[in-house]
Coordinates of C-alpha atoms in Angstrom, one line a residue:
Chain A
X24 CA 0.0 0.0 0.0
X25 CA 2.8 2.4 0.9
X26 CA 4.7 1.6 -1.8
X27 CA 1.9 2.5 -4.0
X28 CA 1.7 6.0 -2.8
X29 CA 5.1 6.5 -3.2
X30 CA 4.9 5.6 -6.7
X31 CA 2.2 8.1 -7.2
X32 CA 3.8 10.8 -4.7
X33 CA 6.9 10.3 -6.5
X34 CA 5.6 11.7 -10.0
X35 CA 2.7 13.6 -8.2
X36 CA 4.7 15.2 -5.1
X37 CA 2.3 16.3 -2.7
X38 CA 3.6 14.9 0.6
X39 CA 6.2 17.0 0.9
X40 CA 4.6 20.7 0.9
X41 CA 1.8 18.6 3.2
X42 CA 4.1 17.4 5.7
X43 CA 5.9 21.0 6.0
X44 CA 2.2 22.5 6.4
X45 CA 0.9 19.5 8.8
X46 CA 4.1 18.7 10.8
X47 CA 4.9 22.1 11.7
X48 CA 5.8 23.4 15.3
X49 CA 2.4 24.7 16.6
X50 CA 2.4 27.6 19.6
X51 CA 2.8 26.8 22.8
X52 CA -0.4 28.1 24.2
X53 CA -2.8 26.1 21.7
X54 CA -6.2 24.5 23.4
X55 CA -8.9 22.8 22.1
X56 CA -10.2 25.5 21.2
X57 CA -8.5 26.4 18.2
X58 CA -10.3 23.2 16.8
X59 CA -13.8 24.7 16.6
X60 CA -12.9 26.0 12.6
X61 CA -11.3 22.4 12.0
X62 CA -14.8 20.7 13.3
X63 CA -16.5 23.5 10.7
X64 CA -14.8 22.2 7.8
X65 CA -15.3 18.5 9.1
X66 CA -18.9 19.4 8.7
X67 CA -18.7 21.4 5.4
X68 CA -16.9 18.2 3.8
X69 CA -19.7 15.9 5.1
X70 CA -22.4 18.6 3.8
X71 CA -20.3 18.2 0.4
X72 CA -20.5 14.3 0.6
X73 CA -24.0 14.0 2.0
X74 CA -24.8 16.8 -1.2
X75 CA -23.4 14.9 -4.0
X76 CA -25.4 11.6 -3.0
X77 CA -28.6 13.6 -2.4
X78 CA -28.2 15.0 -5.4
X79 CA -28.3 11.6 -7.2
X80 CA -32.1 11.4 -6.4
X81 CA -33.9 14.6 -6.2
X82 CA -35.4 15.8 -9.1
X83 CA -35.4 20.3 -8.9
X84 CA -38.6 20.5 -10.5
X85 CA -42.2 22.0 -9.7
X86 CA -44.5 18.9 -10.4
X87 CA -41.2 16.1 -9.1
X88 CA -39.2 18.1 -6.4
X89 CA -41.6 17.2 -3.1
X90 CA -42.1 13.8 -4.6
X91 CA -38.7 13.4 -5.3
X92 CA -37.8 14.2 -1.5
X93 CA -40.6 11.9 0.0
X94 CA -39.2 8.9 -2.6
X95 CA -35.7 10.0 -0.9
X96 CA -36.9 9.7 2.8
X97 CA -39.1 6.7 2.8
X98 CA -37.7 4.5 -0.2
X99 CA -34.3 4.9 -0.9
X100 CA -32.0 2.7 1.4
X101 CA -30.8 5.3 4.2
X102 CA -31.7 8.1 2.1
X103 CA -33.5 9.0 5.7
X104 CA -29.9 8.9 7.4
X105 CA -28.2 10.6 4.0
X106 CA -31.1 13.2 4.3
X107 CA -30.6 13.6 8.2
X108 CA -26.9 14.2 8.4
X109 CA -27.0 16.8 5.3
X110 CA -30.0 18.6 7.4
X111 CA -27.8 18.0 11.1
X112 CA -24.3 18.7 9.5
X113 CA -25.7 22.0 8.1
X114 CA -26.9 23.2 11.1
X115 CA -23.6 22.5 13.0
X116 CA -21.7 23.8 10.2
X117 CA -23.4 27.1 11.4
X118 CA -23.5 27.0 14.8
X119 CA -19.1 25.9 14.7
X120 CA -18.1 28.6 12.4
X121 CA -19.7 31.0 15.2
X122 CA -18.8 29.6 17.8
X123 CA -15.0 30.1 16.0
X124 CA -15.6 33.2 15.0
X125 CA -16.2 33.8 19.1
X126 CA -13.4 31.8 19.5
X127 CA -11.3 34.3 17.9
X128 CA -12.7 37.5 18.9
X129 CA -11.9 36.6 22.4
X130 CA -8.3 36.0 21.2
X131 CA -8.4 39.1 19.1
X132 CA -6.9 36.8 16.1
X133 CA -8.7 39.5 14.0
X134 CA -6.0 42.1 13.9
X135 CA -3.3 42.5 11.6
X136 CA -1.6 41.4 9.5
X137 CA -5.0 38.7 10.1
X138 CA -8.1 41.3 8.6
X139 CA -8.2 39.5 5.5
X140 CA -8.2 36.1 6.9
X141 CA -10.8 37.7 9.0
X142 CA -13.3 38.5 6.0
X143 CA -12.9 35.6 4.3
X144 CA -14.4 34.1 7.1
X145 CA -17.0 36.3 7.7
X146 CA -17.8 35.8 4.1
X147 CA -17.9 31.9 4.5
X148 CA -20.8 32.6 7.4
X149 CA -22.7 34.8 4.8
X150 CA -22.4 32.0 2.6
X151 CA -23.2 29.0 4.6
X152 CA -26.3 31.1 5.5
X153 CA -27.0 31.7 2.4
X154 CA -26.7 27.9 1.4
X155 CA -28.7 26.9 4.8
X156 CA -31.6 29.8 3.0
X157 CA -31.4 27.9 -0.1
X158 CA -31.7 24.6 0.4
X159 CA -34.6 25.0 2.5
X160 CA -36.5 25.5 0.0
X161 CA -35.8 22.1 -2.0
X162 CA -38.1 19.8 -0.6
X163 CA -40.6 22.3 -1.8
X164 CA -43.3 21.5 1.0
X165 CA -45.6 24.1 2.2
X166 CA -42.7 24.8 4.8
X167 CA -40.4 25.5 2.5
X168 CA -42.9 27.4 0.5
X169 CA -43.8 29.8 3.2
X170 CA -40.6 29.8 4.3
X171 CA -39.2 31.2 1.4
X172 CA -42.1 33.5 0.3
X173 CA -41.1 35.4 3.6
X174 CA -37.3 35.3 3.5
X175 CA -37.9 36.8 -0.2
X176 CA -40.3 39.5 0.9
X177 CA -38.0 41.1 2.8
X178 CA -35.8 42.3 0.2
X179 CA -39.0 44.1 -1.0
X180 CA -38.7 46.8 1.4
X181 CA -35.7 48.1 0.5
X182 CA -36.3 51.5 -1.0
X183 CA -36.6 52.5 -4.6
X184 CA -34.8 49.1 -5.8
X185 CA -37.1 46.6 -3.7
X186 CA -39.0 45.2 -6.0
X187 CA -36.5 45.1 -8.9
X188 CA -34.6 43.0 -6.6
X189 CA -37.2 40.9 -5.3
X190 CA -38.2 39.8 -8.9
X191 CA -34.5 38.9 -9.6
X192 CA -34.2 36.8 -6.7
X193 CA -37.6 34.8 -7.3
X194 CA -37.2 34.8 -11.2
X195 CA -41.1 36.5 -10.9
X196 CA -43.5 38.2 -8.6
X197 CA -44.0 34.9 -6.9
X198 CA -42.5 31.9 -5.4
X199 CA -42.2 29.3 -8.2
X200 CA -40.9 27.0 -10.4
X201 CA -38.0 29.6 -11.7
X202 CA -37.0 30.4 -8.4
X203 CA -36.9 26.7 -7.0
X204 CA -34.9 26.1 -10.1
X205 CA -33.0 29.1 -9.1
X206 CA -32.4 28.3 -5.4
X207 CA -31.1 24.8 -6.7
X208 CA -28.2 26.1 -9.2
X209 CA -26.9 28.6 -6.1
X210 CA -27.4 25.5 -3.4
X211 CA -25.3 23.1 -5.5
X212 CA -23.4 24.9 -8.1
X213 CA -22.6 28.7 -6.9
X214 CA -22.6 28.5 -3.3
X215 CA -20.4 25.2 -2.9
X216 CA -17.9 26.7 -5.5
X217 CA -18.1 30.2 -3.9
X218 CA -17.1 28.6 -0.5
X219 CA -14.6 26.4 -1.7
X220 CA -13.0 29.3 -2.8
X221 CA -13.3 31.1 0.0
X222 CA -12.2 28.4 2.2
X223 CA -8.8 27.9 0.4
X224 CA -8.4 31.5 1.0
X225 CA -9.1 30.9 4.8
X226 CA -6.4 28.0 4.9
X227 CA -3.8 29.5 2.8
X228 CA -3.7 32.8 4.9
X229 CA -3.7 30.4 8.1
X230 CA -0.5 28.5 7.0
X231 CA 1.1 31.7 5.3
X232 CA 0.9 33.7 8.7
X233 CA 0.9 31.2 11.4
X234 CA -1.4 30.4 14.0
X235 CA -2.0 33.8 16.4
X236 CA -0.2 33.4 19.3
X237 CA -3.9 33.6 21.3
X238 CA -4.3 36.3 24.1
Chain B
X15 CA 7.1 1.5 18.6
X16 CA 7.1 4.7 19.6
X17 CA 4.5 7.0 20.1
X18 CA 4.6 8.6 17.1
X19 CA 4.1 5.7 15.0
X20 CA 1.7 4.2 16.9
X21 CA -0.3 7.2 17.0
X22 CA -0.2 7.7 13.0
X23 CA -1.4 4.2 12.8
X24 CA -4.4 4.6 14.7
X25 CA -5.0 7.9 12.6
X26 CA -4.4 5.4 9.5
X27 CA -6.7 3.1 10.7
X28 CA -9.1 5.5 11.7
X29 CA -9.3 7.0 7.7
X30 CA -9.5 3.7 6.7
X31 CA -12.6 2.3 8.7
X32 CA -14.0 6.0 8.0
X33 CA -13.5 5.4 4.0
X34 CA -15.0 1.9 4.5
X35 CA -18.0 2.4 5.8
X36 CA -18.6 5.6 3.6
X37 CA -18.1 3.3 0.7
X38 CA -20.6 1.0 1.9
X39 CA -23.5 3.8 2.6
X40 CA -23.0 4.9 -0.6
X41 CA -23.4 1.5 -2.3
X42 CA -26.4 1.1 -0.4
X43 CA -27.5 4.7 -0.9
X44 CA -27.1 3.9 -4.4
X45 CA -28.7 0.4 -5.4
X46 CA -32.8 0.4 -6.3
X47 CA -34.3 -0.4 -3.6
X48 CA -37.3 -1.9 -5.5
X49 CA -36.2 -4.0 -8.2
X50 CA -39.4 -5.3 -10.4
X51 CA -39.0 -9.1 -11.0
X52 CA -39.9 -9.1 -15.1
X53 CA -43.1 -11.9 -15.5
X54 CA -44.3 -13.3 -18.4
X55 CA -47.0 -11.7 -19.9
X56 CA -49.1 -13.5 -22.6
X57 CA -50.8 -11.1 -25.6
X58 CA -53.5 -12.4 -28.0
X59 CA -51.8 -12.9 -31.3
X60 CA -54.6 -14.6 -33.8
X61 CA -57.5 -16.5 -33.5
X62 CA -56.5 -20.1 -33.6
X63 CA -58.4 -20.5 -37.3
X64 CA -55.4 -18.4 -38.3
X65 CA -52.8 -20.2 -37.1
X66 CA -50.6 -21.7 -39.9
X67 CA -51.3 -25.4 -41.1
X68 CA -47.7 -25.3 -42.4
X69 CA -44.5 -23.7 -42.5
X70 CA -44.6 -19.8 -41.1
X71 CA -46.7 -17.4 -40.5
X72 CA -45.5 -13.8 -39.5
X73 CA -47.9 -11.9 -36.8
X74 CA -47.7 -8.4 -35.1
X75 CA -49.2 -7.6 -31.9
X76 CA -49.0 -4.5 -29.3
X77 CA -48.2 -4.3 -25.9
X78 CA -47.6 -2.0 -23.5
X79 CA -44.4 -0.3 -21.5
X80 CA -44.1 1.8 -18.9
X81 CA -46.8 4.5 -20.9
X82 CA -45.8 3.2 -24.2
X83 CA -47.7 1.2 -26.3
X84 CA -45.1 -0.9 -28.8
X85 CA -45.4 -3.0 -32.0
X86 CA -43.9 -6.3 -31.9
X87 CA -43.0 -8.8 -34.7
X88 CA -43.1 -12.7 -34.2
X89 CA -43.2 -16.1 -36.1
X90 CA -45.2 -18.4 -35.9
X91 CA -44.1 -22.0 -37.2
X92 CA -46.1 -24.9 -37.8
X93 CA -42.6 -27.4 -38.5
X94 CA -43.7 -31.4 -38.8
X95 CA -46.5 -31.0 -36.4
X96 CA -44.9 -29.0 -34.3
X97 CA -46.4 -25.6 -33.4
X98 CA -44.0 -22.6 -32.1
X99 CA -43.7 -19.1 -32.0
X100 CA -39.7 -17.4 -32.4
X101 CA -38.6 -14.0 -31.9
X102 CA -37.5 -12.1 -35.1
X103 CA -34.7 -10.2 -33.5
X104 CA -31.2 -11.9 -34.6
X105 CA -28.7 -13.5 -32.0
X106 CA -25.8 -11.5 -33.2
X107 CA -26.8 -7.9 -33.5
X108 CA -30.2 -7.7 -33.0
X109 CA -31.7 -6.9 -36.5
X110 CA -35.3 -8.0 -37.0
X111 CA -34.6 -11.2 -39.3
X112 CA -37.4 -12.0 -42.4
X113 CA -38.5 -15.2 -43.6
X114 CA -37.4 -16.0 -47.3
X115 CA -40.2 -18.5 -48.5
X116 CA -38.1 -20.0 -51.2
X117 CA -35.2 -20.5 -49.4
X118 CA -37.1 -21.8 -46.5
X119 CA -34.5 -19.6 -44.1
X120 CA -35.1 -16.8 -41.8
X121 CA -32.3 -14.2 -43.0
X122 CA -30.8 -11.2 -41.2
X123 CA -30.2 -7.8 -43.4
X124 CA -27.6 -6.9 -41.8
X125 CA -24.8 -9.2 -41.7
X126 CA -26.1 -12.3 -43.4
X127 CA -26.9 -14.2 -40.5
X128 CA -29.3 -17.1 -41.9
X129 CA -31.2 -19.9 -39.8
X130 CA -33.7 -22.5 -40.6
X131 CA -37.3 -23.1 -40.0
X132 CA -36.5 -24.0 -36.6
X133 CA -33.9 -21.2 -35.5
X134 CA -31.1 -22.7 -35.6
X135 CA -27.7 -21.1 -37.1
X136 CA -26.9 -22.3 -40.8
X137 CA -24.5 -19.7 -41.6
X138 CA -23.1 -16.2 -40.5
X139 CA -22.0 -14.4 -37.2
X140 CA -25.3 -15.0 -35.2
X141 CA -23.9 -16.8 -32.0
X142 CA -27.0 -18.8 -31.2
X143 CA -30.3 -19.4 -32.3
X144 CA -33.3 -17.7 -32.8
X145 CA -35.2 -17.4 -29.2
X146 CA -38.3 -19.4 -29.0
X147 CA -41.2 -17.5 -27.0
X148 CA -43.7 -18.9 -25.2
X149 CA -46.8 -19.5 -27.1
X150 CA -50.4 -20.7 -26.1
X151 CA -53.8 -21.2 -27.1
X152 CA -56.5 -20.9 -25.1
X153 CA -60.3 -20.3 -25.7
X154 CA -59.6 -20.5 -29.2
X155 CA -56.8 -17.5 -29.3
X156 CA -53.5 -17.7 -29.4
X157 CA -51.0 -15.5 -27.0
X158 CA -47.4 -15.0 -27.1
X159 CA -45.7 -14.4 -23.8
X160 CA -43.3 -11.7 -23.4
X161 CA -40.9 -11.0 -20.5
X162 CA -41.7 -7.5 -20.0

C-alpha cells in the first residue's frame, strides 16, 4: 500500500509541501479551542459528501421536487440517514463557524496582519447562511414554501430598488418554479464553489501567517 | 514502537474504517431499492383458425411499456406438427430477421446471418439461435408471452 503512494507521490509530489504544512511546530499556548474551525470544515466536507449523494435522487422540478424528497426519505436505502446528516451537518456547520468566530474574537486573532483572513471568514458565514436559505427551499413543502415566500419578501422593502430585486431573486413576482430552479443552481453549483473558494483562501492565509499566538 | 508511529497508525486506521464504511452507505444509498421481478406476460396474437397449417406465419401484436404502447414482430411456425412461436430479432446484433419462403430460411439484413425453419444457425455471425417464445392457445386464441 505504501509503496503504492510512493509511486504516485513520486511523480505527483504532494507529501512533501503537506508534511511541511501538517508537521509544523504549533504555539505553545494552543487549546482545544482552536479546533472549533477544523470541526466547521469536518462538517462542510460531510455537507459536500452528504450533497453529491442527495443529489443523485432529487429531481429540482415543480411537479417532481416534493415527490422526489418523499421517494428519498421513505424508499431509498438510508436516504432518511443521508437526508438527516445533510440537514444536522448543516446546522452545525453554522453554529461551529460562530462559535470560531467567538473563539477568535476573544483571542483578538482578528488584527493585523489577520483582517483579511478575518473577512474571508466572515464571508464563508454569509455564505453558509445563504446555502442553509437555499436549500430549505428544496423539498418544496408548504414549509419551504412559506418559508421562502417570507425570506424573499424582505428584500421588497428596501427602497426604490425593492421590487426590482425581489423579482431577480424569485425569477417573478411569486415563489415558483424559476425560483426553486434558481435556489437549486446557487445551493449546488454557486454556493459550494463560492465557498470552496473562500475556504482555500481561509487555509492558505492560516499556514502563510501562522497560528496567532492567542491572548 | 514509539508514540509517534503508533499514533499515525491509529490515525491510519481510523481514515481507513471511516472510507469503508462511507463506501458501503454509498453503495447502499445507491442500489434500487425496489427492483421489479420481469413476468411473463401473454398477448393475444390470432384467432387459432389463423394459425398456420404449415411452414410460417409472421404476426404483429401490441403491448404496453411503462406508458408506451409498442409493436412487436413474431413467427409463428407450424414445423412437422410442431407448433411454435420465435422472436424475429437476430442473435448476433439484434436486427429483425425476415423469412425467405423459397429459401425456406429466416435471413438477417444486416450481416447475413441465416437460420432454418426452426432457428437454428446455418450460416453467418449469429452466435445462437433464434429465441423461441412462449406461445399458447386458449379459448380459441392464441398469446405470445413476453418477459416485459
Amino acid at each position: 500500500m505504501d509503496s503504492f503512494f510512493n509511486w504516485i507521490d513520486s511523480r505527483f509530489g504532494i507529501k512533501e509541501p503537506h508534511r511541511r504544512f501538517l508537521h509544523r511546530r504549533l504555539p505553545e499556548r494552543i487549546t482545544y479551542l482552536y479546533c472549533l474551525g477544523g470541526v466547521a470544515f469536518t462538517l462542510f466536507l460531510c455537507l459536500l459528501f452528504t450533497g453529491m449523494l442527495l443529489s443523485l435522487y432529487y429531481v429540482p422540478s415543480e411537479q417532481e421536487a416534493f415527490q422526489s424528497t418523499l421517494r428519498l426519505t421513505k424508499e431509498v436505502r438510508l436516504g432518511w440517514l443521508i437526508r438527516s446528516l445533510h440537514k444536522w451537518a448543516a446546522h452545525l456547520f453554522i453554529v461551529f463557524i460562530i462559535l470560531h468566530a467567538l473563539r477568535v474574537i476573544v483571542h483578538r486573532a482578528y488584527r493585523p496582519p489577520r483582517e483579511l483572513n478575518w473577512i474571508t471568514g466572515t464571508l464563508t458565514l454569509v455564505v453558509a447562511f445563504a446555502s442553509g436559505f437555499t436549500g430549505y427551499l428544496l423539498p418544496w413543502d408548504q414549509r419551504a414554501y412559506w418559508a421562502t415566500e417570507v425570506g424573499t419578501s424582505m428584500v421588497a422593502t428596501v427602497p426604490l430598488i425593492g421590487n426590482h430585486l425581489l423579482y431577480l431573486i424569485r425569477g417573478g413576482p411569486d415563489v415558483s418554479g424559476v425560483t426553486l430552479v434558481r435556489f437549486y443552481s446557487l445551493h449546488v453549483l454557486w454556493l459550494p464553489l463560492i465557498m470552496g473558494f473562500l475556504l482555500w483562501a481561509h487555509f492558505h492565509m492560516v499556514k502563510h501567517q501562522g497560528i496567532s499566538g492567542g491572548l | 514502537m514509539d508514540r509517534r508511529d503508533f499514533l499515525g497508525k491509529i490515525i491510519k486506521i481510523f481514515f481507513l474504517t471511516l472510507f469503508s464504511v462511507l463506501s458501503a452507505i454509498s453503495l447502499l444509498f445507491l442500489y434500487p431499492s425496489k427492483i421489479r421481478k420481469r413476468k411473463v406476460q401473454f398477448f393475444e396474437v390470432l384467432k387459432e383458425e389463423d394459425l398456420p397449417r404449415r411452414g410460417v406465419k409472421k404476426v404483429v401484436f401490441r403491448y404496453p411499456r411503462g406508458e408506451q404502447i409498442l409493436r412487436m414482430k413474431a413467427f409463428i411456425v407450424n414445423h412437422n406438427g410442431r407448433l411454435f412461436a420465435i422472436s424475429p430479432v437476430c442473435t448476433h446484433l439484434g436486427c429483425v430477421v425476415s423469412w425467405h419462403r423459397k429459401k425456406e430460411q429466416f435471413l438477417c439484413p444486416c450481416h447475413g446471418g441465416r437460420y432454418d425453419i426452426e432457428g437454428r444457425v446455418i450460416e453467418g455471425p449469429p452466435p445462437r439461435p433464434l429465441t423461441k417464445l412462449p406461445l399458447k392457445i386458449e379459448n380459441s386464441k392464441a398469446y405470445i408471452g413476453l418477459k416485459i
